[in-house]
Coordinates of C-alpha atoms and ligand atoms in Angstrom, one line a residue:
M1 CA 0.0 -0.1 -0.1
T2 CA 1.3 3.5 -0.8
T3 CA 2.2 5.6 2.0
V4 CA 0.1 8.8 1.0
Q5 CA -2.0 10.1 3.9
F6 CA -5.7 10.5 3.0
W7 CA -7.8 13.0 5.0
G8 CA -11.6 13.5 5.8
P9 CA -13.5 10.3 6.4
D10 CA -11.8 7.6 8.1
F11 CA -10.0 5.3 5.7
S12 CA -8.8 2.9 7.6
A13 CA -11.8 0.7 7.6
L14 CA -11.6 0.4 3.5
A15 CA -7.6 -0.1 3.8
A16 CA -8.3 -2.9 6.5
E17 CA -11.0 -4.8 4.6
D18 CA -10.0 -4.1 1.1
P19 CA -6.8 -3.0 0.6
E20 CA -6.6 -3.7 -3.4
I21 CA -9.3 -1.1 -3.6
A22 CA -7.6 1.4 -0.8
D23 CA -4.8 1.2 -3.0
I24 CA -6.2 2.5 -6.1
L25 CA -8.3 5.3 -3.8
L26 CA -4.8 6.3 -2.7
A27 CA -3.2 6.2 -6.2
E28 CA -5.6 8.3 -7.5
L29 CA -5.6 11.1 -5.0
D30 CA -1.7 10.7 -5.5
R31 CA -1.8 11.1 -9.3
A32 CA -4.2 13.9 -9.2
R33 CA -2.6 16.1 -6.9
S34 CA 1.1 15.6 -8.0
G35 CA 0.3 16.6 -11.6
L36 CA -1.4 19.8 -13.3
Q37 CA -5.2 19.0 -13.8
L38 CA -6.1 21.3 -16.9
I39 CA -9.2 19.1 -17.8
A40 CA -11.8 21.9 -18.2
S41 CA -14.7 19.8 -16.8
E42 CA -12.8 18.9 -13.8
N43 CA -12.4 19.9 -10.2
F44 CA -11.0 19.3 -6.6
T45 CA -14.2 19.1 -4.6
S46 CA -14.4 20.0 -1.3
P47 CA -13.7 17.6 2.0
A48 CA -17.2 18.7 2.9
V49 CA -18.8 17.7 -0.3
L50 CA -17.1 14.6 -0.2
A51 CA -18.1 13.6 3.3
A52 CA -21.8 14.2 2.5
L53 CA -20.7 11.7 -0.5
G54 CA -19.5 8.8 1.4
S55 CA -22.6 9.1 4.2
T56 CA -25.0 6.8 5.0
L57 CA -27.7 8.6 2.7
S58 CA -26.5 6.4 0.1
N59 CA -28.6 3.6 1.6
K60 CA -31.9 5.3 1.3
Y61 CA -34.4 4.7 -1.3
A62 CA -36.5 7.9 -1.7
E63 CA -38.2 7.4 -5.0
G64 CA -40.6 10.6 -5.2
Y65 CA -40.2 14.1 -3.8
P66 CA -39.8 15.4 -0.5
G67 CA -43.3 14.8 1.5
K68 CA -44.3 12.5 -1.7
R69 CA -42.1 9.3 -1.5
Y70 CA -42.9 5.7 -2.7
Y71 CA -40.9 4.6 0.8
G72 CA -41.1 5.1 4.8
G73 CA -38.1 6.4 6.5
C74 CA -37.8 9.4 4.3
V75 CA -37.8 12.2 7.0
E76 CA -34.2 13.1 7.1
V77 CA -33.5 12.8 3.4
D78 CA -36.5 15.0 2.8
K79 CA -34.8 17.6 4.8
A80 CA -31.8 17.3 2.6
E81 CA -33.5 17.5 -0.5
V82 CA -35.9 20.7 0.5
I83 CA -32.6 22.6 1.7
G84 CA -30.9 21.8 -1.5
I85 CA -33.9 23.1 -3.8
E86 CA -34.1 26.1 -1.7
R87 CA -30.4 26.9 -2.1
A88 CA -30.7 26.2 -5.9
K89 CA -33.7 28.7 -6.2
E90 CA -31.8 31.2 -4.1
L91 CA -28.5 31.0 -5.8
F92 CA -29.7 30.9 -9.5
G93 CA -33.0 33.1 -8.7
A94 CA -34.7 30.2 -10.3
E95 CA -38.4 29.4 -9.8
H96 CA -37.9 25.6 -9.7
A97 CA -35.1 23.5 -9.1
N98 CA -35.0 19.5 -9.3
L99 CA -31.7 18.1 -7.9
Q100 CA -32.1 14.6 -8.7
P101 CA -30.6 13.9 -12.0
H102 CA -27.7 11.4 -11.6
S103 CA -25.9 13.3 -14.5
G104 CA -25.6 15.7 -17.2
A105 CA -27.1 13.3 -19.6
S106 CA -29.6 12.2 -17.4
A107 CA -30.7 15.7 -17.0
N108 CA -31.0 16.3 -20.4
L109 CA -32.8 13.3 -21.0
A110 CA -35.4 14.1 -18.7
V111 CA -35.6 18.1 -20.3
Y112 CA -36.3 16.1 -23.5
G113 CA -38.8 13.9 -21.9
A114 CA -40.6 16.7 -20.7
F115 CA -40.9 18.6 -23.8
L116 CA -40.4 16.3 -26.8
A117 CA -41.9 13.2 -28.5
P118 CA -39.7 11.1 -30.6
G119 CA -39.6 12.5 -34.2
D120 CA -39.7 16.0 -32.8
T121 CA -37.0 18.9 -34.3
V122 CA -34.8 20.4 -32.1
L123 CA -31.9 22.7 -32.9
A124 CA -28.8 22.7 -31.2
M125 CA -24.8 23.2 -31.4
S126 CA -23.0 20.6 -33.6
L127 CA -20.4 18.4 -31.8
P128 CA -17.6 19.4 -34.0
H129 CA -17.8 23.1 -33.3
G130 CA -18.3 22.4 -29.4
G131 CA -21.5 20.8 -28.7
H132 CA -22.4 17.8 -26.7
L133 CA -23.0 14.1 -27.4
T134 CA -26.6 14.7 -26.1
H135 CA -27.2 17.8 -28.2
G136 CA -28.2 15.4 -31.2
S137 CA -25.1 13.3 -31.8
K138 CA -25.9 10.2 -33.8
V139 CA -24.5 7.8 -31.6
N140 CA -26.7 9.2 -28.8
F141 CA -30.1 9.0 -27.7
S142 CA -30.9 12.5 -28.7
G143 CA -29.6 11.8 -32.6
K144 CA -31.8 8.6 -32.7
W145 CA -34.9 9.8 -31.3
F146 CA -35.1 13.1 -32.7
D147 CA -34.7 15.3 -35.9
V148 CA -31.8 17.3 -35.1
V149 CA -30.7 20.4 -36.7
S150 CA -27.1 21.8 -35.9
Y151 CA -25.7 25.2 -35.9
G152 CA -22.0 25.9 -35.7
V153 CA -19.7 29.1 -35.3
R154 CA -18.4 31.3 -38.3
A155 CA -15.2 30.2 -40.0
D156 CA -13.6 33.9 -39.9
T157 CA -14.9 34.4 -35.9
E158 CA -15.2 31.0 -34.7
L159 CA -18.1 32.8 -32.5
I160 CA -21.5 31.3 -32.7
D161 CA -23.3 32.3 -36.1
Y162 CA -26.7 33.9 -34.4
D163 CA -27.7 34.7 -38.2
E164 CA -27.4 30.9 -39.0
V165 CA -29.2 30.0 -35.8
R166 CA -32.1 32.2 -36.9
D167 CA -32.2 31.2 -40.3
L168 CA -32.5 27.6 -39.3
A169 CA -34.8 28.1 -36.7
R170 CA -37.4 29.9 -39.3
T171 CA -36.6 26.9 -41.6
H172 CA -37.2 24.1 -39.4
R173 CA -39.3 25.5 -36.9
P174 CA -37.9 23.3 -34.0
K175 CA -39.9 22.3 -31.0
M176 CA -37.0 23.2 -28.9
I177 CA -33.5 25.2 -29.2
I178 CA -30.6 24.4 -27.1
A179 CA -27.9 26.8 -26.3
G180 CA -24.7 25.4 -24.5
A181 CA -21.5 24.0 -25.1
T182 CA -18.7 22.0 -24.1
A183 CA -15.9 23.3 -25.9
Y184 CA -16.9 27.1 -26.5
P185 CA -14.8 29.8 -24.8
R186 CA -17.0 32.7 -25.2
L187 CA -20.1 34.1 -23.6
I188 CA -23.2 33.0 -25.2
D189 CA -26.1 35.5 -26.2
F190 CA -29.1 34.0 -24.1
A191 CA -31.2 37.2 -25.4
A192 CA -30.4 36.6 -28.7
F193 CA -31.4 32.8 -28.5
R194 CA -34.4 34.1 -26.5
E195 CA -35.6 36.1 -29.3
I196 CA -35.2 33.4 -32.1
A197 CA -37.1 30.9 -30.0
D198 CA -39.8 33.5 -29.2
E199 CA -39.9 34.0 -32.8
V200 CA -40.3 30.5 -33.8
G201 CA -42.4 29.3 -30.6
A202 CA -39.8 27.0 -29.4
I203 CA -38.8 25.9 -26.0
L204 CA -35.3 27.6 -25.2
M205 CA -33.0 25.0 -23.0
V206 CA -29.5 25.9 -21.8
D207 CA -27.2 23.4 -21.4
A208 CA -25.3 25.4 -18.7
A209 CA -22.8 22.4 -17.5
H210 CA -19.7 23.8 -18.2
F211 CA -20.3 27.5 -17.3
I212 CA -23.0 27.3 -14.4
G213 CA -20.2 27.4 -11.7
L214 CA -19.2 30.8 -13.2
V215 CA -22.8 31.9 -13.3
A216 CA -23.1 30.9 -9.7
G217 CA -19.9 32.8 -8.8
K218 CA -21.6 36.1 -10.4
A219 CA -18.6 36.4 -12.8
I220 CA -20.5 36.0 -16.1
P221 CA -24.5 36.6 -17.1
S222 CA -27.0 33.9 -16.0
P223 CA -29.0 32.3 -18.4
V224 CA -31.8 31.8 -16.0
P225 CA -33.8 35.1 -16.9
Y226 CA -34.0 34.0 -20.6
A227 CA -34.5 30.2 -20.7
D228 CA -37.2 28.1 -20.1
V229 CA -35.0 25.5 -18.5
V230 CA -31.4 25.3 -17.6
S231 CA -29.7 21.9 -17.3
F232 CA -26.2 21.2 -16.1
T233 CA -23.8 19.3 -14.0
T234 CA -22.7 20.0 -10.5
H235 CA -19.1 18.7 -10.6
K236 CA -17.4 21.3 -13.1
V237 CA -16.6 24.8 -11.8
L238 CA -19.3 24.7 -9.7
R239 CA -17.3 22.2 -7.6
G240 CA -19.8 19.7 -6.6
P241 CA -20.3 16.1 -6.5
R242 CA -20.7 14.3 -9.9
G243 CA -24.3 15.0 -10.8
G244 CA -26.9 16.6 -12.4
M245 CA -29.5 19.6 -11.8
I246 CA -32.1 21.1 -13.9
L247 CA -33.4 24.5 -13.0
S248 CA -37.0 25.9 -14.8
R249 CA -39.5 28.2 -14.9
A250 CA -42.5 27.3 -12.3
E251 CA -44.9 26.5 -15.3
H252 CA -42.5 23.8 -16.4
A253 CA -41.8 22.8 -12.7
A254 CA -44.4 19.6 -12.8
K255 CA -43.4 18.6 -16.2
I256 CA -39.7 18.7 -15.5
D257 CA -40.1 16.7 -12.0
K258 CA -42.6 14.2 -13.5
A259 CA -39.8 13.6 -16.5
V260 CA -36.8 13.2 -14.2
F261 CA -38.7 10.5 -11.9
P262 CA -40.6 8.4 -12.8
M263 CA -40.0 8.9 -16.6
M264 CA -36.3 8.7 -16.7
Q265 CA -34.7 7.4 -13.3
G266 CA -35.6 5.3 -10.1
G267 CA -34.3 6.2 -6.9
P268 CA -32.6 9.5 -6.4
L269 CA -28.9 9.4 -5.3
M270 CA -29.8 10.8 -1.8
H271 CA -25.8 10.9 -0.8
A272 CA -25.5 13.1 -4.1
V273 CA -28.3 15.2 -3.4
A274 CA -27.1 16.2 0.1
A275 CA -23.6 17.0 -1.4
K276 CA -25.2 19.1 -3.8
A277 CA -26.9 21.0 -1.4
V278 CA -23.5 21.2 0.4
A279 CA -21.8 22.5 -2.9
L280 CA -24.8 25.2 -3.2
R281 CA -24.1 26.6 0.2
E282 CA -20.4 26.8 -0.8
A283 CA -20.9 28.5 -4.0
A284 CA -22.9 31.3 -2.2
S285 CA -20.1 32.4 -0.4
A286 CA -17.9 35.5 -1.2
G287 CA -15.1 33.3 -1.1
Y288 CA -16.3 31.2 -4.1
Q289 CA -17.3 34.3 -6.1
A290 CA -13.6 35.5 -6.1
Y291 CA -12.8 32.0 -7.0
A292 CA -15.0 32.2 -10.1
S293 CA -13.6 35.5 -11.0
A294 CA -10.0 34.2 -10.6
V295 CA -11.0 30.9 -12.9
I296 CA -11.6 33.4 -15.9
E297 CA -8.5 35.3 -15.2
N298 CA -6.4 32.2 -14.9
A299 CA -8.0 30.9 -18.5
Q300 CA -7.1 34.4 -20.1
A301 CA -3.7 34.3 -18.6
L302 CA -2.9 30.6 -19.6
A303 CA -4.7 31.5 -23.5
A304 CA -2.1 34.3 -23.8
A305 CA 0.7 32.1 -22.4
L306 CA 0.1 29.4 -24.9
E307 CA -0.6 32.1 -27.9
A308 CA 3.1 33.5 -27.0
R309 CA 4.6 30.0 -27.5
G310 CA 2.8 29.5 -31.0
M311 CA -0.5 27.8 -30.2
R312 CA -3.6 30.0 -31.4
A313 CA -6.3 30.4 -29.0
V314 CA -9.6 29.7 -31.0
S315 CA -11.7 32.8 -31.3
G316 CA -8.4 34.8 -30.0
G317 CA -9.3 34.0 -26.6
T318 CA -11.7 33.2 -23.9
D319 CA -14.2 34.9 -21.6
T320 CA -14.9 31.6 -19.5
H321 CA -13.0 28.7 -17.8
L322 CA -11.6 27.2 -20.8
A323 CA -9.5 27.7 -23.7
L324 CA -9.6 26.1 -27.1
I325 CA -5.9 25.8 -28.5
D326 CA -5.0 25.2 -32.0
V327 CA -1.7 23.2 -31.9
R328 CA -1.0 23.0 -35.6
G329 CA 1.6 25.7 -35.2
L330 CA 3.6 23.5 -33.0
D331 CA 3.8 20.8 -35.9
V332 CA 1.7 18.4 -33.7
T333 CA -1.8 17.0 -33.4
G334 CA -4.0 17.2 -30.6
A335 CA -3.6 13.7 -29.6
E336 CA 0.2 13.8 -29.9
A337 CA 0.1 17.4 -27.6
E338 CA -2.1 15.0 -25.2
E339 CA 0.2 12.2 -24.9
R340 CA 3.0 14.4 -24.6
C341 CA 1.7 16.6 -21.9
D342 CA 0.2 13.7 -20.0
A343 CA 4.0 11.8 -19.9
A344 CA 5.1 15.2 -18.2
G345 CA 2.3 15.1 -15.5
I346 CA 0.3 17.6 -17.4
T347 CA -3.3 16.3 -17.8
L348 CA -5.6 18.0 -20.6
N349 CA -7.6 16.7 -23.5
K350 CA -7.4 16.6 -27.2
N351 CA -10.4 18.3 -28.7
A352 CA -11.3 19.1 -32.4
I353 CA -11.1 22.8 -33.3
P354 CA -14.2 24.3 -35.5
Y355 CA -13.7 23.2 -39.3
D356 CA -11.1 20.7 -38.2
P357 CA -9.5 18.5 -40.9
Q358 CA -8.5 15.8 -38.2
K359 CA -10.6 12.8 -37.1
P360 CA -12.1 13.5 -33.6
M361 CA -9.4 11.0 -32.1
V362 CA -6.5 12.7 -33.7
A363 CA -7.8 16.4 -33.6
S364 CA -5.7 19.9 -34.3
G365 CA -6.4 21.1 -30.8
I366 CA -6.5 21.0 -27.0
R367 CA -8.8 21.9 -24.4
V368 CA -7.4 23.5 -21.3
G369 CA -9.3 24.5 -18.4
T370 CA -8.4 26.3 -15.3
P371 CA -11.1 25.2 -12.4
S372 CA -8.9 22.7 -10.6
V373 CA -5.6 24.7 -10.8
T374 CA -7.6 27.8 -9.4
T375 CA -9.2 25.7 -6.4
Q376 CA -5.4 24.9 -5.6
G377 CA -4.8 28.7 -5.2
M378 CA -2.6 29.5 -8.5
A379 CA -2.7 32.7 -10.2
A380 CA -2.0 34.4 -13.4
A381 CA 1.9 34.2 -12.6
D382 CA 1.4 30.5 -12.5
M383 CA -0.2 30.3 -15.9
D384 CA 2.5 31.7 -17.5
L385 CA 4.6 28.9 -16.3
I386 CA 2.2 26.2 -17.5
G387 CA 2.0 27.9 -20.6
A388 CA 5.8 27.3 -20.6
L389 CA 5.7 23.8 -19.5
I390 CA 3.0 22.6 -22.0
A391 CA 5.1 24.3 -24.5
Q392 CA 8.2 22.5 -23.8
A393 CA 6.5 19.2 -23.1
I394 CA 5.0 19.6 -26.7
T395 CA 7.8 20.4 -28.5
E396 CA 10.7 18.5 -26.1
P397 CA 9.2 15.5 -25.5
A398 CA 12.6 13.8 -24.1
S399 CA 12.6 16.3 -21.6
A400 CA 9.1 14.7 -20.2
G401 CA 10.9 13.8 -16.9
D402 CA 12.5 17.1 -16.1
I403 CA 9.1 19.0 -16.7
A404 CA 7.4 16.4 -14.6
G405 CA 9.5 17.6 -11.8
Q406 CA 9.0 20.9 -12.4
V407 CA 5.2 20.2 -12.3
Q408 CA 5.6 18.5 -9.0
A409 CA 7.5 21.5 -7.6
L410 CA 4.3 24.0 -9.0
V411 CA 1.8 21.7 -7.3
A412 CA 3.8 21.2 -3.8
R413 CA 3.4 25.0 -3.5
H414 CA -0.1 24.7 -4.4
P415 CA -1.5 21.4 -2.5
A416 CA -4.6 19.9 -4.1
Y417 CA -5.8 18.4 -0.6
D418 CA -3.3 19.2 2.6
R419 CA -1.4 16.0 3.6
T420 CA -1.3 17.2 7.1
Ligands
DSN1 N1 -17.2 15.1 -20.5 C1 -17.5 16.8 -20.3 C2 -16.7 17.5 -20.6 O1 -15.6 17.2 -20.8 O2 -16.9 18.5 -21.4 C3 -19.0 16.8 -20.9 O3 -19.8 16.1 -20.8

């Protein structure tokens, strides 16, 4: 067994009973905190959130909603869910909140279940331009069950083409329009989407999974005043447990709740619901607001540091927590860049860039995000060093060992979880 100390919940019972799995948990903790974590959709959640996740609420069946369950014994879990719902409504200024979706994909499935029937037309961002699998990819239920028309970004600006969105909406009269993306570094004009949706009588859904934490931290504008429904995951910038959530206008509340349960899911994961409540409380703090702003400042600094070393930032930069970087200037593919960075202790992902000539598993770009390093307390000056280390990892793969040493020195100054 490794000698790394764990923290938080007492780990000794697991180590004594199942050292094989205990070793994996410790090794993963060590991997995460001995390298640089630049996956834009990951974060280091708090010990309080992890404590809720590791609680006995995991044992409880609670199909239904607070006060209307299919099982007895729900008095305590009811309280956790009610508190979580109230915190979500307060934090986001929403009329209704459902904390039960197991994931972002489950949340989106429920939203579609609430408003659409098989064969209905949906207008959403295309995956190669930054969308998401659940926004109509042919290999996903969304693409199999619905007639999905896709919009993208302009070739010249690499920004969402709102004229194209309007033209496609007028031509195809979608029942639902989806705004939201996984690899779009810029702010989305929710007012423009609302106007287009109103013109064609469509429901406006915003998939805010990537940026909802920035909204919670008041660092970017909220989609809530504009959208009929907002779906998201809770584990990205928001820094909660792995899971999903849906906000909606009051008029859609009953539809959304019925679509989550019993249409799409069975028993909710009450330990995850409680952990979401904990994360929402944390996100309402002044400290979290400072964090959300710092995430953006760091992403902008990192994009600039990479541009200074020959890597173009798609759309010229970022307004959010992530940057999409075209690595062709360094004569590598995205896959090669990912692999070389990995060897140097820098975790990021290859990513298609708009109009990418490469296949998705090769790609011409990488996606970098700053939620994790900002949680560690790193600042803009550290981003310049990270940019230099990424450039060196890509251009001098033989020096991976040396770079990994520099990475370890950097993260030792900003430990992800205190080892004491
Ligand atoms: N897998 C997530 C991401 O990395 O963006 C989206 O679901």
